[in-house]
Tab-separated table of C-alpha atoms in Angstrom:
chain	number	residue	atom	x	y	z
A	1	UNK	CA	9.624	10.544	-0.455
A	2	UNK	CA	13.114	10.037	0.826
A	3	UNK	CA	14.841	8.094	-1.927
A	4	UNK	CA	18.316	8.214	-0.414
A	5	UNK	CA	18.123	4.504	0.488
A	6	UNK	CA	17.937	1.687	-2.026
A	7	UNK	CA	18.308	3.890	-5.111
A	8	UNK	CA	21.637	4.768	-6.679
A	9	UNK	CA	21.659	7.254	-9.498
A	10	UNK	CA	24.601	7.210	-11.872
A	11	UNK	CA	25.846	10.586	-13.076
A	12	UNK	CA	28.216	10.702	-16.017
A	13	UNK	CA	31.119	13.124	-15.851
A	14	UNK	CA	30.682	16.226	-17.962
A	15	UNK	CA	32.749	16.142	-21.120
A	16	UNK	CA	35.788	18.409	-21.101
A	17	UNK	CA	35.200	19.213	-24.770
A	18	UNK	CA	33.278	22.541	-24.961
A	19	UNK	CA	31.847	21.458	-28.272
A	20	UNK	CA	29.915	18.689	-26.516
A	21	UNK	CA	28.240	20.979	-23.970
A	22	UNK	CA	25.149	21.502	-26.097
A	23	UNK	CA	24.727	17.773	-26.624
A	24	UNK	CA	25.321	17.200	-22.916
A	25	UNK	CA	22.587	19.672	-21.991
A	26	UNK	CA	20.171	17.910	-24.327
A	27	UNK	CA	21.036	14.543	-22.813
A	28	UNK	CA	20.612	15.976	-19.307
A	29	UNK	CA	17.179	17.319	-20.194
A	30	UNK	CA	16.173	13.965	-21.665
A	31	UNK	CA	17.411	12.150	-18.585
A	32	UNK	CA	15.462	14.471	-16.272
A	33	UNK	CA	12.320	13.893	-18.325
A	34	UNK	CA	12.850	10.145	-18.101
A	35	UNK	CA	13.350	10.396	-14.318
A	36	UNK	CA	10.012	12.192	-13.951
A	37	UNK	CA	8.324	9.633	-16.205
A	38	UNK	CA	9.577	6.754	-14.075
A	39	UNK	CA	8.812	8.343	-10.682
A	40	UNK	CA	5.545	6.459	-10.160
A	41	UNK	CA	7.164	3.164	-11.119
A	42	UNK	CA	9.885	3.757	-8.504
A	43	UNK	CA	7.162	4.059	-5.883
A	44	UNK	CA	6.061	0.537	-6.763
A	45	UNK	CA	9.538	-0.964	-6.479
A	46	UNK	CA	10.477	-2.765	-3.313
A	47	UNK	CA	14.152	-1.830	-3.156
A	48	UNK	CA	14.908	-4.454	-0.519
A	49	UNK	CA	14.224	-7.265	-2.971
A	50	UNK	CA	14.867	-7.148	-6.692
A	51	UNK	CA	13.701	-10.733	-7.191
A	52	UNK	CA	10.221	-10.479	-5.692
A	53	UNK	CA	8.288	-7.227	-5.521
A	54	UNK	CA	5.065	-7.280	-3.571
A	55	UNK	CA	2.147	-4.860	-3.644
A	56	UNK	CA	0.798	-3.358	-0.427
A	57	UNK	CA	-2.151	-5.758	-0.599
A	58	UNK	CA	0.141	-8.767	-0.900
A	59	UNK	CA	2.347	-7.592	1.972
A	60	UNK	CA	-0.609	-7.073	4.323
A	61	UNK	CA	-2.078	-10.460	3.407
A	62	UNK	CA	1.304	-12.161	3.855
A	63	UNK	CA	1.584	-10.666	7.354
A	64	UNK	CA	-1.888	-11.991	8.187
A	65	UNK	CA	-1.446	-15.534	6.865
A	66	UNK	CA	-0.458	-18.288	9.283
A	67	UNK	CA	2.819	-19.702	7.958
A	68	UNK	CA	1.988	-23.421	8.197
A	69	UNK	CA	-1.801	-23.338	8.060
A	70	UNK	CA	-1.959	-20.985	5.084
A	71	UNK	CA	-5.036	-18.964	6.042
A	72	UNK	CA	-5.839	-15.803	8.005
A	73	UNK	CA	-7.388	-15.851	11.462
A	74	UNK	CA	-11.105	-16.607	11.402
A	75	UNK	CA	-11.550	-13.888	14.050
A	76	UNK	CA	-9.988	-11.141	11.944
A	77	UNK	CA	-12.836	-9.049	10.560
A	78	UNK	CA	-10.613	-6.032	9.769
A	79	UNK	CA	-8.412	-7.365	6.995
A	80	UNK	CA	-11.104	-7.166	4.316
A	81	UNK	CA	-11.491	-3.387	4.510
A	82	UNK	CA	-7.749	-3.004	5.141
A	83	UNK	CA	-6.956	-4.676	1.819
A	84	UNK	CA	-9.348	-2.297	0.031
A	85	UNK	CA	-7.521	0.616	1.636
A	86	UNK	CA	-4.298	-0.846	0.264
A	87	UNK	CA	-5.803	-0.899	-3.227
A	88	UNK	CA	-6.709	2.797	-3.085
A	89	UNK	CA	-3.273	3.768	-1.799
A	90	UNK	CA	-1.584	1.678	-4.505
A	91	UNK	CA	-3.615	3.563	-7.110
A	92	UNK	CA	-2.603	6.840	-5.455
A	93	UNK	CA	1.094	5.923	-5.352
A	94	UNK	CA	0.975	4.908	-9.013
A	95	UNK	CA	-0.567	8.218	-10.029
A	96	UNK	CA	-3.931	6.811	-11.127
A	97	UNK	CA	-6.191	8.618	-8.635
A	98	UNK	CA	-6.134	11.845	-6.633
A	99	UNK	CA	-8.367	13.847	-4.314
A	100	UNK	CA	-10.439	16.730	-5.606
A	101	UNK	CA	-9.201	20.181	-4.643
A	102	UNK	CA	-9.986	21.276	-1.102
A	103	UNK	CA	-11.559	24.500	-2.387
A	104	UNK	CA	-12.024	27.840	-0.658
A	105	UNK	CA	-13.852	26.260	2.275
A	106	UNK	CA	-11.060	23.741	2.798
A	107	UNK	CA	-13.060	20.511	2.718
A	108	UNK	CA	-11.834	17.775	5.020
A	109	UNK	CA	-10.139	14.661	3.684
A	110	UNK	CA	-13.149	12.468	4.354
A	111	UNK	CA	-15.533	14.748	2.449
A	112	UNK	CA	-13.375	15.226	-0.658
A	113	UNK	CA	-14.069	13.018	-3.658
A	114	UNK	CA	-11.619	10.525	-5.154
A	115	UNK	CA	-11.038	11.472	-8.798
A	116	UNK	CA	-9.472	9.703	-11.739
A	117	UNK	CA	-6.050	11.086	-12.652
A	118	UNK	CA	-5.011	8.510	-15.260
A	119	UNK	CA	-6.810	5.452	-16.616
A	120	UNK	CA	-3.621	3.809	-17.861
A	121	UNK	CA	-3.772	0.129	-16.795
A	122	UNK	CA	-1.412	-0.855	-13.982
A	123	UNK	CA	-0.997	-4.471	-15.087
A	124	UNK	CA	-2.439	-5.705	-11.781
A	125	UNK	CA	-5.900	-7.271	-12.199
A	126	UNK	CA	-7.278	-6.111	-8.834
A	127	UNK	CA	-5.982	-2.563	-9.233
A	128	UNK	CA	-7.313	-2.312	-12.772
A	129	UNK	CA	-10.716	-3.634	-11.716
A	130	UNK	CA	-10.953	-0.974	-8.987
A	131	UNK	CA	-9.678	1.662	-11.419
A	132	UNK	CA	-12.422	0.711	-13.876
A	133	UNK	CA	-15.091	1.207	-11.208
A	134	UNK	CA	-13.676	4.609	-10.264
A	135	UNK	CA	-13.492	5.688	-13.906
A	136	UNK	CA	-17.100	4.734	-14.599
A	137	UNK	CA	-18.568	6.367	-11.479
A	138	UNK	CA	-20.115	9.805	-11.935
A	139	UNK	CA	-20.329	11.789	-9.739
A	140	UNK	CA	-17.182	10.707	-7.894
A	141	UNK	CA	-17.321	9.194	-4.411
A	142	UNK	CA	-15.248	9.729	-1.257
A	143	UNK	CA	-12.389	7.454	-0.178
A	144	UNK	CA	-14.433	6.109	2.721
A	145	UNK	CA	-17.310	5.279	0.364
A	146	UNK	CA	-14.969	3.421	-1.977
A	147	UNK	CA	-13.571	1.304	0.856
A	148	UNK	CA	-17.143	0.312	1.728
A	149	UNK	CA	-18.157	-0.323	-1.885
A	150	UNK	CA	-15.097	-2.393	-2.753
A	151	UNK	CA	-15.638	-4.418	0.443
A	152	UNK	CA	-19.322	-4.955	-0.306
A	153	UNK	CA	-20.181	-3.334	3.043
A	154	UNK	CA	-22.908	-1.024	1.795
A	155	UNK	CA	-26.656	-0.866	2.263
A	156	UNK	CA	-27.102	0.575	-1.225
A	157	UNK	CA	-27.969	-2.334	-3.570
A	158	UNK	CA	-26.959	-0.228	-6.576
A	159	UNK	CA	-23.397	-0.080	-5.258
A	160	UNK	CA	-22.968	-3.830	-4.722
A	161	UNK	CA	-21.654	-4.177	-8.276
A	162	UNK	CA	-18.492	-2.386	-7.137
A	163	UNK	CA	-17.552	-5.159	-4.706
A	164	UNK	CA	-14.213	-6.820	-5.411
A	165	UNK	CA	-14.809	-10.513	-4.787
A	166	UNK	CA	-12.390	-13.215	-3.566
A	167	UNK	CA	-9.684	-10.627	-2.930
A	168	UNK	CA	-7.738	-12.732	-0.430
A	169	UNK	CA	-7.792	-15.784	-2.661
A	170	UNK	CA	-6.707	-13.776	-5.695
A	171	UNK	CA	-3.868	-12.149	-3.766
A	172	UNK	CA	-2.800	-15.555	-2.433
A	173	UNK	CA	-2.668	-16.884	-6.001
A	174	UNK	CA	-0.457	-13.935	-6.943
A	175	UNK	CA	1.886	-14.892	-4.114
A	176	UNK	CA	1.837	-18.505	-5.288
A	177	UNK	CA	2.882	-17.335	-8.771
A	178	UNK	CA	5.703	-15.329	-7.188
A	179	UNK	CA	6.891	-18.420	-5.330
A	180	UNK	CA	6.102	-17.069	-1.864
A	181	UNK	CA	3.187	-19.402	-1.074
A	182	UNK	CA	2.042	-22.839	-2.154
A	183	UNK	CA	-1.457	-24.306	-2.535
A	184	UNK	CA	-2.954	-27.151	-0.515
A	185	UNK	CA	-6.350	-28.583	0.365
A	186	UNK	CA	-7.313	-29.007	4.014
A	187	UNK	CA	-10.324	-30.788	5.424
A	188	UNK	CA	-12.324	-28.977	8.113
A	189	UNK	CA	-14.765	-31.751	9.064
A	190	UNK	CA	-17.742	-30.530	7.022
A	191	UNK	CA	-15.902	-28.935	4.130
A	192	UNK	CA	-12.603	-28.742	2.258
A	193	UNK	CA	-10.770	-25.418	2.058
A	194	UNK	CA	-7.965	-24.272	-0.214
A	195	UNK	CA	-5.072	-22.991	1.880
A	196	UNK	CA	-1.799	-21.301	0.995
A	197	UNK	CA	1.045	-22.212	3.385
A	198	UNK	CA	4.331	-20.348	3.218
A	199	UNK	CA	6.845	-21.826	0.795
A	200	UNK	CA	9.519	-19.095	0.833
A	201	UNK	CA	10.234	-18.051	4.406
A	202	UNK	CA	12.993	-15.663	3.260
A	203	UNK	CA	10.541	-13.256	1.626
A	204	UNK	CA	8.338	-13.021	4.716
A	205	UNK	CA	11.343	-12.677	7.011
A	206	UNK	CA	12.588	-9.786	4.891
A	207	UNK	CA	9.166	-8.156	5.071
A	208	UNK	CA	8.993	-8.499	8.862
A	209	UNK	CA	12.578	-7.243	9.265
A	210	UNK	CA	11.844	-4.263	7.008
A	211	UNK	CA	8.887	-3.225	9.160
A	212	UNK	CA	10.823	-3.716	12.396
A	213	UNK	CA	13.735	-1.630	11.105
A	214	UNK	CA	11.393	1.160	9.991
A	215	UNK	CA	10.185	1.734	13.572
A	216	UNK	CA	13.439	0.888	15.349
A	217	UNK	CA	16.889	1.290	13.768
A	218	UNK	CA	15.718	3.423	10.814
A	219	UNK	CA	13.104	5.490	12.624
A	220	UNK	CA	13.136	9.098	11.350
A	221	UNK	CA	10.508	10.628	13.686
A	222	UNK	CA	8.944	12.538	10.787
A	223	UNK	CA	6.194	10.964	8.654
A	224	UNK	CA	6.998	13.282	5.756
A	225	UNK	CA	10.529	11.855	5.593
A	226	UNK	CA	9.348	8.249	5.828
A	227	UNK	CA	9.042	6.165	2.691
A	228	UNK	CA	5.402	6.589	1.647
A	229	UNK	CA	5.009	2.900	0.921
A	230	UNK	CA	6.398	1.874	4.310
A	231	UNK	CA	4.264	4.458	6.107
A	232	UNK	CA	1.207	3.057	4.330
A	233	UNK	CA	2.187	-0.527	5.105
A	234	UNK	CA	2.555	0.167	8.824
A	235	UNK	CA	-0.755	1.988	9.074
A	236	UNK	CA	-2.782	-0.468	6.994
A	237	UNK	CA	-1.222	-3.491	8.673
A	238	UNK	CA	-2.387	-1.974	11.961
A	239	UNK	CA	-5.852	-1.237	10.517
A	240	UNK	CA	-6.000	-4.840	9.256
A	241	UNK	CA	-5.026	-6.163	12.705
A	242	UNK	CA	-1.917	-7.973	11.410
A	243	UNK	CA	0.902	-5.621	12.508
A	244	UNK	CA	1.258	-7.550	15.764
A	245	UNK	CA	2.594	-10.483	13.698
A	246	UNK	CA	5.596	-8.381	12.650
A	247	UNK	CA	6.389	-7.228	16.200
A	248	UNK	CA	5.764	-10.429	18.175
A	249	UNK	CA	9.342	-11.775	17.640
A	250	UNK	CA	10.835	-8.639	19.262
A	251	UNK	CA	12.113	-8.577	22.830
A	252	UNK	CA	9.990	-6.703	25.362
A	253	UNK	CA	11.911	-3.404	25.196
A	254	UNK	CA	11.954	-3.250	21.392
A	255	UNK	CA	8.299	-4.264	21.262
A	256	UNK	CA	7.271	-1.428	23.573
A	257	UNK	CA	9.367	1.073	21.609
A	258	UNK	CA	7.955	-0.102	18.273
A	259	UNK	CA	4.355	0.097	19.480
A	260	UNK	CA	4.903	3.526	20.995
A	261	UNK	CA	6.197	4.842	17.684
A	262	UNK	CA	3.293	3.262	15.806
A	263	UNK	CA	0.910	5.004	18.188
A	264	UNK	CA	2.644	8.290	17.356
A	265	UNK	CA	1.793	7.698	13.692
A	266	UNK	CA	-1.804	6.807	14.537
A	267	UNK	CA	-2.205	10.004	16.578
A	268	UNK	CA	-1.055	12.328	13.797
A	269	UNK	CA	-3.266	15.126	12.494
A	270	UNK	CA	-3.993	13.665	9.057
A	271	UNK	CA	-5.462	16.911	7.745
A	272	UNK	CA	-2.311	18.829	8.665
A	273	UNK	CA	-0.020	16.155	7.209
A	274	UNK	CA	-1.963	16.081	3.923
A	275	UNK	CA	-1.571	19.874	3.578
A	276	UNK	CA	2.235	19.709	3.681
A	277	UNK	CA	4.369	19.988	0.560
A	278	UNK	CA	4.862	16.788	-1.473
A	279	UNK	CA	2.293	14.907	0.620
A	280	UNK	CA	0.217	12.266	-1.164
A	281	UNK	CA	-3.301	13.242	-0.147
A	282	UNK	CA	-4.797	9.874	-1.080
A	283	UNK	CA	-2.647	8.171	1.567
A	284	UNK	CA	-3.812	10.504	4.326
A	285	UNK	CA	-7.433	10.311	3.165
A	286	UNK	CA	-7.331	6.518	3.492
A	287	UNK	CA	-5.805	6.849	6.981
A	288	UNK	CA	-8.549	9.305	7.938
A	289	UNK	CA	-11.254	6.966	6.621
A	290	UNK	CA	-10.146	4.236	9.037
A	291	UNK	CA	-10.479	6.556	12.013
A	292	UNK	CA	-14.131	7.355	11.305
């Protein structure tokens, strides 16, 4: 991941006293160890906002919610599986899951199993619930299977227990707690529905601007140099059919350019990208699952 933006690392000047060199080396080693320990946590941080940090699931849902009405489009049947893809990528970014080794026969991304790497709780209820299911499943399942199981879209009745229920409502409540949304009741003739209109327009505007910048002014034309979290957000927002909401305010020329660059990402060879150095295979496996 390119961490040159949004992260400033302070480096203390080396002491001029030769007698302190040994202590300085020890401190340097300790600092390097601490940097490695915190690497996964840095992946979670949204450097554009230190006040409110959103998960991938929350960002995708926020893009899909109507600002005033407080609910997603009734015609959107993609966001459910898209949110489950977000959950798996979050677990991958946080170092909780990984793909099994490709082996001598070089298994494809969609045929490799998703394995537990660490069962340390993340502190997020949805992520920990999914992590629990993955930990307790033997033998392991593929990424595509997990997206289906967590969505409840499976014909196997024995796998229905893996379904994560009320995901959108639970994510909306998280956003209410973070001050981004509010809660209201609306009457739809035959029934009442809880809705979550936008209460903090600044947070959503920052999110939309961040996505627009990623494909326009900050475009790097190399997915391996893109921030992994932003790359995942763009792809899963597209898979959830909510990316259009981030691009609709653009003028015609910028809109066409943004969509052309998104199409370039969609047309990538996911197998080849996953095989490159420092690639997070879970991310590319989730992308591949949505193209099946």
